[in-house]
Coordinates of C-alpha atoms in Angstrom, one line a residue:
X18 CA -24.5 36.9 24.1
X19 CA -24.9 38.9 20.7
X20 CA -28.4 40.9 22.6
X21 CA -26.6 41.6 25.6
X22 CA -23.9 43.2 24.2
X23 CA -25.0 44.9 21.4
X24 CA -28.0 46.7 23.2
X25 CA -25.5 47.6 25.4
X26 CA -23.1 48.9 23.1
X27 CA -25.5 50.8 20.9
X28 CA -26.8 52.5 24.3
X29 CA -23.0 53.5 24.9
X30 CA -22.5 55.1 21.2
X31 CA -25.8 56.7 21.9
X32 CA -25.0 58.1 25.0
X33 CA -21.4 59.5 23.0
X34 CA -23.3 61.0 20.6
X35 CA -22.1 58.6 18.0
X36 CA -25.4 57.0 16.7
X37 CA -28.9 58.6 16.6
X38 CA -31.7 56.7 18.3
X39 CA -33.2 55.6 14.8
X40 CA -30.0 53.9 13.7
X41 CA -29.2 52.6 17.4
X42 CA -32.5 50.7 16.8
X43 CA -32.1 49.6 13.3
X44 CA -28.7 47.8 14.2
X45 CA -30.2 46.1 17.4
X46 CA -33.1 44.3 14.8
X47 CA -30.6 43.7 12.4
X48 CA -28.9 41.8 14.9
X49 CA -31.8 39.9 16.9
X50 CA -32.9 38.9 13.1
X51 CA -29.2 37.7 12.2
X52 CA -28.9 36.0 15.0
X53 CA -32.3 33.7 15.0
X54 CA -31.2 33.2 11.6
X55 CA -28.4 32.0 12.7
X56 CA -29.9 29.7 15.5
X57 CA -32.0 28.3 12.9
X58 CA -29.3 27.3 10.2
X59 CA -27.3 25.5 13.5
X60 CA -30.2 24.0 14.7
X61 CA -29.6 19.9 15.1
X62 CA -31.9 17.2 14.8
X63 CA -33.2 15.9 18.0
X64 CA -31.9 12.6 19.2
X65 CA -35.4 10.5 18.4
X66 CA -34.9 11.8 14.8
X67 CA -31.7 10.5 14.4
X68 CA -32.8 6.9 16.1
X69 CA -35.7 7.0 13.9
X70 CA -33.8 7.6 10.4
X71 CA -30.9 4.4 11.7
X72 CA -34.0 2.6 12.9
X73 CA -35.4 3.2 8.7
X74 CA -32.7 2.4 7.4
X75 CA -31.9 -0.6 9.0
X76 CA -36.0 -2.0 8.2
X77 CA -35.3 -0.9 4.6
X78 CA -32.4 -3.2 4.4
X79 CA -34.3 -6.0 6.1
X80 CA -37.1 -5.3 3.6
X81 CA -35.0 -5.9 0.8
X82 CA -32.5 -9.1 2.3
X83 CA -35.7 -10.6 3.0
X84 CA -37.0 -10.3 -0.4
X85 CA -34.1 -10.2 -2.1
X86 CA -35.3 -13.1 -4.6
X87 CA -38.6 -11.3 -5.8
X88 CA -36.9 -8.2 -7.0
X89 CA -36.5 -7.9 -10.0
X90 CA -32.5 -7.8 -11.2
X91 CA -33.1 -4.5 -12.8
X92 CA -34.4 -3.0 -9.6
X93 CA -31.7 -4.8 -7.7
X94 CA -29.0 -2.8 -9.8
X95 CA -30.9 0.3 -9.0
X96 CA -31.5 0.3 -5.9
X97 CA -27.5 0.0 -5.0
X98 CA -26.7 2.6 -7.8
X99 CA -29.3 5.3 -6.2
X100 CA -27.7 4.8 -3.2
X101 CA -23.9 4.8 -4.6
X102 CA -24.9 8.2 -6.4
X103 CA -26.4 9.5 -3.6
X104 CA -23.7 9.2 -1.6
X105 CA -21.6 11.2 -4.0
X106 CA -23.7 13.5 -4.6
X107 CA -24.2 14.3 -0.4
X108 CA -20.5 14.3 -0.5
X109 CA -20.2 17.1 -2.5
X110 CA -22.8 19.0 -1.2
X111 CA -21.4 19.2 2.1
X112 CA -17.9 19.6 0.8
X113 CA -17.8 22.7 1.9
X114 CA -19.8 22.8 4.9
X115 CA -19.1 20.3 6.8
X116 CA -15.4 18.7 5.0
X117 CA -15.0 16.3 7.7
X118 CA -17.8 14.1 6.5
X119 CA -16.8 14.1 3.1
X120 CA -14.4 11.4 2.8
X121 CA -16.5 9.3 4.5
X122 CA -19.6 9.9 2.3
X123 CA -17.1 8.8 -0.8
X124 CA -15.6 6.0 0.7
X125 CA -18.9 4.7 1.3
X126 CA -19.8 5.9 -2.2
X127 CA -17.0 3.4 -3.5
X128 CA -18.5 0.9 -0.8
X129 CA -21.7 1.1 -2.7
X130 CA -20.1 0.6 -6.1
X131 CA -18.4 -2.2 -5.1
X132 CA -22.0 -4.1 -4.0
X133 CA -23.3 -2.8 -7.3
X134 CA -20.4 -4.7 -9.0
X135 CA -21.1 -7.8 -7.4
X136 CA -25.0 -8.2 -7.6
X137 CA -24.3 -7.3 -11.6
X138 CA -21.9 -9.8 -12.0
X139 CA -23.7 -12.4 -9.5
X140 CA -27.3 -11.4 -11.3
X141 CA -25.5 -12.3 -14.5
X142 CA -23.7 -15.5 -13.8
X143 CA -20.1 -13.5 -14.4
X144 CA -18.3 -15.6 -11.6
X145 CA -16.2 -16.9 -14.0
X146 CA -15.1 -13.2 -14.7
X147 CA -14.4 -12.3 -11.0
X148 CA -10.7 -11.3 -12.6
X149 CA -11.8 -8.8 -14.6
X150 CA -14.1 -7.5 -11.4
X151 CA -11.4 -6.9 -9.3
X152 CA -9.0 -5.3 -12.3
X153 CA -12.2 -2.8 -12.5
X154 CA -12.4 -2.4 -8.2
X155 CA -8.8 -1.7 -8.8
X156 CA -9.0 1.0 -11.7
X157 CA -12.1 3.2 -9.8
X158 CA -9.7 3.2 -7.0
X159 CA -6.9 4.4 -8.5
X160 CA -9.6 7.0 -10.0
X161 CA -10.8 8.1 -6.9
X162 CA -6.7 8.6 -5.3
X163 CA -6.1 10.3 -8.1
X164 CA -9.3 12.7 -7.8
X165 CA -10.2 13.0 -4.4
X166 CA -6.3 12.8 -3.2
X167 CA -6.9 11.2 0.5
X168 CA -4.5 8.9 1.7
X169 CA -7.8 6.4 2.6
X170 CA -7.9 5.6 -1.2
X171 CA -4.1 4.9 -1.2
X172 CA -5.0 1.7 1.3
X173 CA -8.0 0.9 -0.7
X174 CA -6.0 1.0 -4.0
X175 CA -3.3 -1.4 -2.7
X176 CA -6.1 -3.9 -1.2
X177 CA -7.6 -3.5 -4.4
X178 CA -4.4 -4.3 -6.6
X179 CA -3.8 -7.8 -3.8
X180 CA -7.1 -8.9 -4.6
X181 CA -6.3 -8.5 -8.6
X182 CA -3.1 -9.6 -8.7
X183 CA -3.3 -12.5 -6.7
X184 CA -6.7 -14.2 -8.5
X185 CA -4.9 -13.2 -11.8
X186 CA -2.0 -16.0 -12.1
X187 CA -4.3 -18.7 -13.7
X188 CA -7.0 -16.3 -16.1
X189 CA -5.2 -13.0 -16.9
X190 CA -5.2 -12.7 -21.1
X191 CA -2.7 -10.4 -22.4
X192 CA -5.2 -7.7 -23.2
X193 CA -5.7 -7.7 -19.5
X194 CA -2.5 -7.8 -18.5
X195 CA -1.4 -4.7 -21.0
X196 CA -4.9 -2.9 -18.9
X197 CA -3.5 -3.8 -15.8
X198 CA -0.1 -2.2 -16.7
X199 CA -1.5 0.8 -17.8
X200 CA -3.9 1.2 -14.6
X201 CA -0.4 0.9 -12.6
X202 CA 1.7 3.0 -14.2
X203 CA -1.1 5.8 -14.1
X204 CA -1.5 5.5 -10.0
X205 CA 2.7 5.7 -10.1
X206 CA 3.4 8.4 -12.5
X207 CA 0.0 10.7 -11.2
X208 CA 0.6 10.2 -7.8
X209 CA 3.9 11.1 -6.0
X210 CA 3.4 10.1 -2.4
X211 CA 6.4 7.9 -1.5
X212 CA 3.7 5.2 -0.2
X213 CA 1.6 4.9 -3.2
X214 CA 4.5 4.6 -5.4
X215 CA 5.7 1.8 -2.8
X216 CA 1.9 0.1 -3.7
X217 CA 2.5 0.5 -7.5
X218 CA 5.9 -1.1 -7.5
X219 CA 4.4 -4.0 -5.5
X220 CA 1.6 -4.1 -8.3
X221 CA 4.2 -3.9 -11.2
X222 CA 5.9 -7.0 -9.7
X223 CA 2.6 -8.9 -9.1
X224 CA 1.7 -8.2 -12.8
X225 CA 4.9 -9.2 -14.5
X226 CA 5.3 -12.4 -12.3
X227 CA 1.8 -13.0 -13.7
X228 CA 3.2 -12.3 -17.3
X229 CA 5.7 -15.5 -16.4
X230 CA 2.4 -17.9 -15.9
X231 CA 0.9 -16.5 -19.2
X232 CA 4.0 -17.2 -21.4
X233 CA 3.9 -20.5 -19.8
X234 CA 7.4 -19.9 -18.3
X235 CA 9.1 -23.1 -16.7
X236 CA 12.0 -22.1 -15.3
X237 CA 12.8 -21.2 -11.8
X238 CA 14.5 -17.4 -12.8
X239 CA 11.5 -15.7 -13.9
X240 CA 10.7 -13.6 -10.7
X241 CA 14.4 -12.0 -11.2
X242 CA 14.0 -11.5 -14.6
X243 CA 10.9 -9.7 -12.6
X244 CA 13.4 -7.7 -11.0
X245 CA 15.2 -6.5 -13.9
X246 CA 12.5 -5.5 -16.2
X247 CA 11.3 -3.4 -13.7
X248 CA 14.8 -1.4 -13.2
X249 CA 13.4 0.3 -15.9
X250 CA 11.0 2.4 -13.6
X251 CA 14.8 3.3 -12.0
X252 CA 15.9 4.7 -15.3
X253 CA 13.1 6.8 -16.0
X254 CA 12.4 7.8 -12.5
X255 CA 15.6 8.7 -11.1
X256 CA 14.7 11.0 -8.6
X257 CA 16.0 9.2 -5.2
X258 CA 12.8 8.4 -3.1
X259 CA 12.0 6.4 -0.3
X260 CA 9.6 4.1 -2.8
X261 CA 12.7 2.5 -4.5
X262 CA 14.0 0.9 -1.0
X263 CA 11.1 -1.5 -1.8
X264 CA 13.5 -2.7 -4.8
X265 CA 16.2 -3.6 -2.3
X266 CA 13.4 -5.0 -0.2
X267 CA 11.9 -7.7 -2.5
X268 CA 15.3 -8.5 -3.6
X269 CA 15.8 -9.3 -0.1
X270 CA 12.8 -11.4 0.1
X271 CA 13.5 -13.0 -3.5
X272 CA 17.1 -14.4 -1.7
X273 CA 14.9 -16.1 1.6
X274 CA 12.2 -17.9 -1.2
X275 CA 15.1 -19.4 -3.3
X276 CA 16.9 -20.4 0.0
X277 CA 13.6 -22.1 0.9
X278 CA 12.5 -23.4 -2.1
X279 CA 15.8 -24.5 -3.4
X280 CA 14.6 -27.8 -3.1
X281 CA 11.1 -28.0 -3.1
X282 CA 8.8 -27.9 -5.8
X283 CA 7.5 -24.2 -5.3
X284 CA 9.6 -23.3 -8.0
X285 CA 10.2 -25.8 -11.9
X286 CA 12.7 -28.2 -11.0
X287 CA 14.4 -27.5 -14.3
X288 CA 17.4 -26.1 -13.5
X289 CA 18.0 -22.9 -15.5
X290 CA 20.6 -23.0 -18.6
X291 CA 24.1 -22.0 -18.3
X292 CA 23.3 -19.2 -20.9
X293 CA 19.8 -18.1 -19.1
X294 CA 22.1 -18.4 -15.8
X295 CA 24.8 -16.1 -17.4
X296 CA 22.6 -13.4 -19.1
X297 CA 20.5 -13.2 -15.7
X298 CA 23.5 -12.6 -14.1
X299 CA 25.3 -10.1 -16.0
X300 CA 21.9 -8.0 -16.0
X301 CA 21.9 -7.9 -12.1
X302 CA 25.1 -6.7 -12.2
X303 CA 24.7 -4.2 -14.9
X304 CA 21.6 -2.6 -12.8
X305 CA 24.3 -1.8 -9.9
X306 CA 27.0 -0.3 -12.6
X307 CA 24.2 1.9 -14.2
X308 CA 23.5 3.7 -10.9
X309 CA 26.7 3.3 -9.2
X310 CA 24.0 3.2 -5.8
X311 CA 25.0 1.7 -2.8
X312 CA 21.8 -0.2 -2.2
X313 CA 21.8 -1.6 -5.9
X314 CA 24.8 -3.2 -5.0
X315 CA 23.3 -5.7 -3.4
X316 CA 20.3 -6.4 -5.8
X317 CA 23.2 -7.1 -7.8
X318 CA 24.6 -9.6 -5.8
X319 CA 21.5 -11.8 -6.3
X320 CA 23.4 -12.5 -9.9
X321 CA 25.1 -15.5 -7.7
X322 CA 21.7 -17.5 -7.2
X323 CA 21.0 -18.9 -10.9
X324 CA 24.4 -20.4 -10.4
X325 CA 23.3 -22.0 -7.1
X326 CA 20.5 -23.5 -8.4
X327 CA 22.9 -26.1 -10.3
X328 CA 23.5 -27.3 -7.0
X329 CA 20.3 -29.0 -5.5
X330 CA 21.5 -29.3 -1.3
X331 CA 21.2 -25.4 -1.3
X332 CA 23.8 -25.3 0.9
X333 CA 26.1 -23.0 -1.2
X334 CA 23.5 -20.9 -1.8
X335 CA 22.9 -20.9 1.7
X336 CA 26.4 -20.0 2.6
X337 CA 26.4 -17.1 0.0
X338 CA 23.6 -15.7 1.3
X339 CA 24.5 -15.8 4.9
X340 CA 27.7 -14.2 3.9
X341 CA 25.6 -11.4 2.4
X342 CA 23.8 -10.7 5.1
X343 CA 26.6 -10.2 7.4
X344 CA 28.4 -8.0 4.8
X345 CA 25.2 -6.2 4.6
X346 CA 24.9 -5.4 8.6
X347 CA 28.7 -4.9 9.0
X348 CA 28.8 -2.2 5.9
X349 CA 25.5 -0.4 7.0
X350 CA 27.4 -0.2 10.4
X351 CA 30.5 1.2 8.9
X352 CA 28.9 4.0 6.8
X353 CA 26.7 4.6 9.9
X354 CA 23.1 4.1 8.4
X355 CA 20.5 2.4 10.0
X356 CA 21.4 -1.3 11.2
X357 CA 17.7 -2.3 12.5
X358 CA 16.7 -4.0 9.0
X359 CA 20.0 -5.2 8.1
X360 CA 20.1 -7.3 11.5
X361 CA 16.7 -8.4 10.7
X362 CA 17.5 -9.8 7.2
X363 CA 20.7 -11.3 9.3
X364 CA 18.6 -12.8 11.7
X365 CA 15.6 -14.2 9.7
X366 CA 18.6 -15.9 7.5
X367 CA 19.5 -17.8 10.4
X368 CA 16.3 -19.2 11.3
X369 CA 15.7 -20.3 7.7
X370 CA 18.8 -22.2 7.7
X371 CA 18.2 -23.7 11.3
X372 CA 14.6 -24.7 9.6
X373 CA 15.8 -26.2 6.2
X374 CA 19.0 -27.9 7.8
X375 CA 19.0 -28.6 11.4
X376 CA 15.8 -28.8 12.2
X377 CA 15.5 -32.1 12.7
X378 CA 19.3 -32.5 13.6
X379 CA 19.7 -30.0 16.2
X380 CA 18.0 -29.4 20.0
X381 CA 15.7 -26.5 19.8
X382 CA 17.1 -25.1 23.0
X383 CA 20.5 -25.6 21.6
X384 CA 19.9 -23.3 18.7
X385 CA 18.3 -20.7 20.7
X386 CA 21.1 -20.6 22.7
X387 CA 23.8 -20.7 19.7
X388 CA 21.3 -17.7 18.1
X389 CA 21.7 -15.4 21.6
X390 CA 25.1 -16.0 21.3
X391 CA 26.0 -15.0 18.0
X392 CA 23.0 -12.5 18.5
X393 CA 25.2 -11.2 22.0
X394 CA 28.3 -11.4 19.8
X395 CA 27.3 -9.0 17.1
X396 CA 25.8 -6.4 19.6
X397 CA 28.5 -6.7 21.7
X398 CA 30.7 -5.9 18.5
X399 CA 28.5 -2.9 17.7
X400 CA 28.8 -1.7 20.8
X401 CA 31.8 -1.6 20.8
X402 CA 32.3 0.0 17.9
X403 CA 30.0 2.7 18.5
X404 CA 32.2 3.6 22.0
X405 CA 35.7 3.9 20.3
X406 CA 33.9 6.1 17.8
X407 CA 33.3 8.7 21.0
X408 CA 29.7 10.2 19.6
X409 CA 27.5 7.9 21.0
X410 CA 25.2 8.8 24.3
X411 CA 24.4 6.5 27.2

């Protein structure tokens, strides 16, 4: 396309008497010669190439499974560190050439770290410090959220932080613990995405639960007290975001596992001191009067369960929490905000009170049917609602 129309053009300017017959010709080579240049830097590697490089890889890693055992360790290390820097280093090479392959390059970059992790600390017979492996999986993907800022990293993180916090509760010291912290609170104060910030809170949560096992905590309170050390990320953060709904959301979750486990032996059987009980309590409350936020309100309303707990049936705590959770759906209703979650909460109560209670009591068909009718009652109620209001559409 670029011959034909330049030899055509030139041979129009020199036809106008704009360009001599010299210069016509020098801008026609220039172009022929920019423009097998060009085909040249474009130019893509046949298709047998490309089967021929997967079909090399793949025998080079059949090479090395297969004698995996004669390698030396050292060589073993090396051979997934060459590749984990060469990745990296590709990466940035074709940064800005071809972007769209970048984040793949460093994700398997981070891949490749990983497997060098795990042959170090399988060459060395670490298994018994698998903790500390994943609290350092954790940290280089905070590292590479922070750096590379791709939402890919944000999911790897928050896999990353499950892993940790969840093969922490039996061997986290305190030094780890006060690492752990400081990893988390990097990955929510550096990064502001509403989703990472979600993940971090989540992590917090995990790591001060785990704090409860390392104190050798025996009561049944501690993942409240959870709940109120970390209203401190509330007073220092204050900026309304859509992270701190996960507050109201675990405190939602926190009210179903005591309603659960209010008998079992999930949590200590000890019941919890009338002081512990009060001072819990009064802190719940005082997280809702700080704020003066409508959402708070009901985190603080969780200051009922330590005084529940006295009671081994559950049932008041069942009946408290039940009347919670209608409050909750008929307020979000009447200040016309979203209703989907609070009927959820409402609903997922009732099964876990048909389960603990009547499950054994009670037809199964019977309780469906009572559910679609209290179910069929509160829309109905809603509906109506919504209809006297006169600004709702078909």
């Amino acid at each position: 396309m670029i011959q034909v129309s330049i030899d055509k053009k030139v041979r129009e300017w020199q036809e106008a008497g704009l360009l001599d017959e010299a210069t016509g010709k020098r801008l026609v080579d220039y172009e022929h010669k920019q423009r097998a240049a060009s085909g040249q830097h474009d130019h893509k590697p046949p298709v047998l190439v490309i089967v021929g490089s997967i079909l090399l890889a793949l025998s080079l890693f059949s090479f090395v499974a297969a004698n995996w055992q004669a390698i030396p360790d050292l060589l073993k290390i090396g051979l997934f560190l060459i590749f984990m820097v060469g990745f990296y280093v590709f990466a940035e090479r074709v940064r800005l050439k071809t972007p769209r392959y970048v984040t793949l390059l460093r994700v398997l970059g981070f891949v490749f770290f990983v497997a060098t992790m795990a042959v170090i600390f399988t060459t060395y017979n670490l298994s018994g410090q698998l903790t500390f492996l994943f609290w350092i999986l954790f940290t280089m993907a905070v590292l590479h959220r922070i750096i590379y800022e791709h939402i890919i990293f944000s999911v790897i993180s928050a896999i990353a932080a499950f892993m940790a916090v969840t093969n922490s509760f039996e061997s986290l010291g305190l030094t780890l613990i006060g690492f752990a912290l400081i990893v988390t609170w990097v990955w929510f104060h550096f990064v502001e995405e509403s989703l990472d910030r979600t993940f971090a809170w989540l992590t917090f949560y995990g790591i001060l639960n785990i704090f409860g096992q390392y104190v050798d905590y025996e009561g049944r309170l501690w993942p409240l007290w959870s709940l109120v050390i970390l209203h401190v990320l509330l007073l220092i953060y204050r900026k309304q975001a859509a992270w701190q709904a996960v507050y109201l959301f675990v405190a939602a979750i926190l009210s179903i596992g005591y309603l659960v486990n209010v008998t079992e032996s999930w949590l200590s059987q000890r019941p919890p001191s009338i002081i512990e009980a009060t001072l819990l309590s009064i802190a719940l409350v005082a997280v809702y009067l700080i704020h003066r936020r409508s959402d708070l309100m009901w985190v603080s309303l969780l200051a009922v369960i330590p005084f529940t707990l006295f009671e081994d049936s559950g049932v008041l705590l069942a009946v408290l929490i039940e009347v919670i959770a209608l409050a909750y759906l008929v307020r979000q209703d009447m200040t016309r905000q979203r209703t989907i979650f609070a009927f959820i909460y409402f609903l997922v109560v009732q099964m876990t009170i048909y389960f603990i209670y009547v499950w054994d009591r009670l037809d199964i068909s019977l309780f469906f049917l009572i559910g679609a009718l209290i179910v069929f009652a509160l829309s109905l109620g809603l509906w109506w609602r919504n209809r006297t209001r006169r600004d709702v559409t078909t």
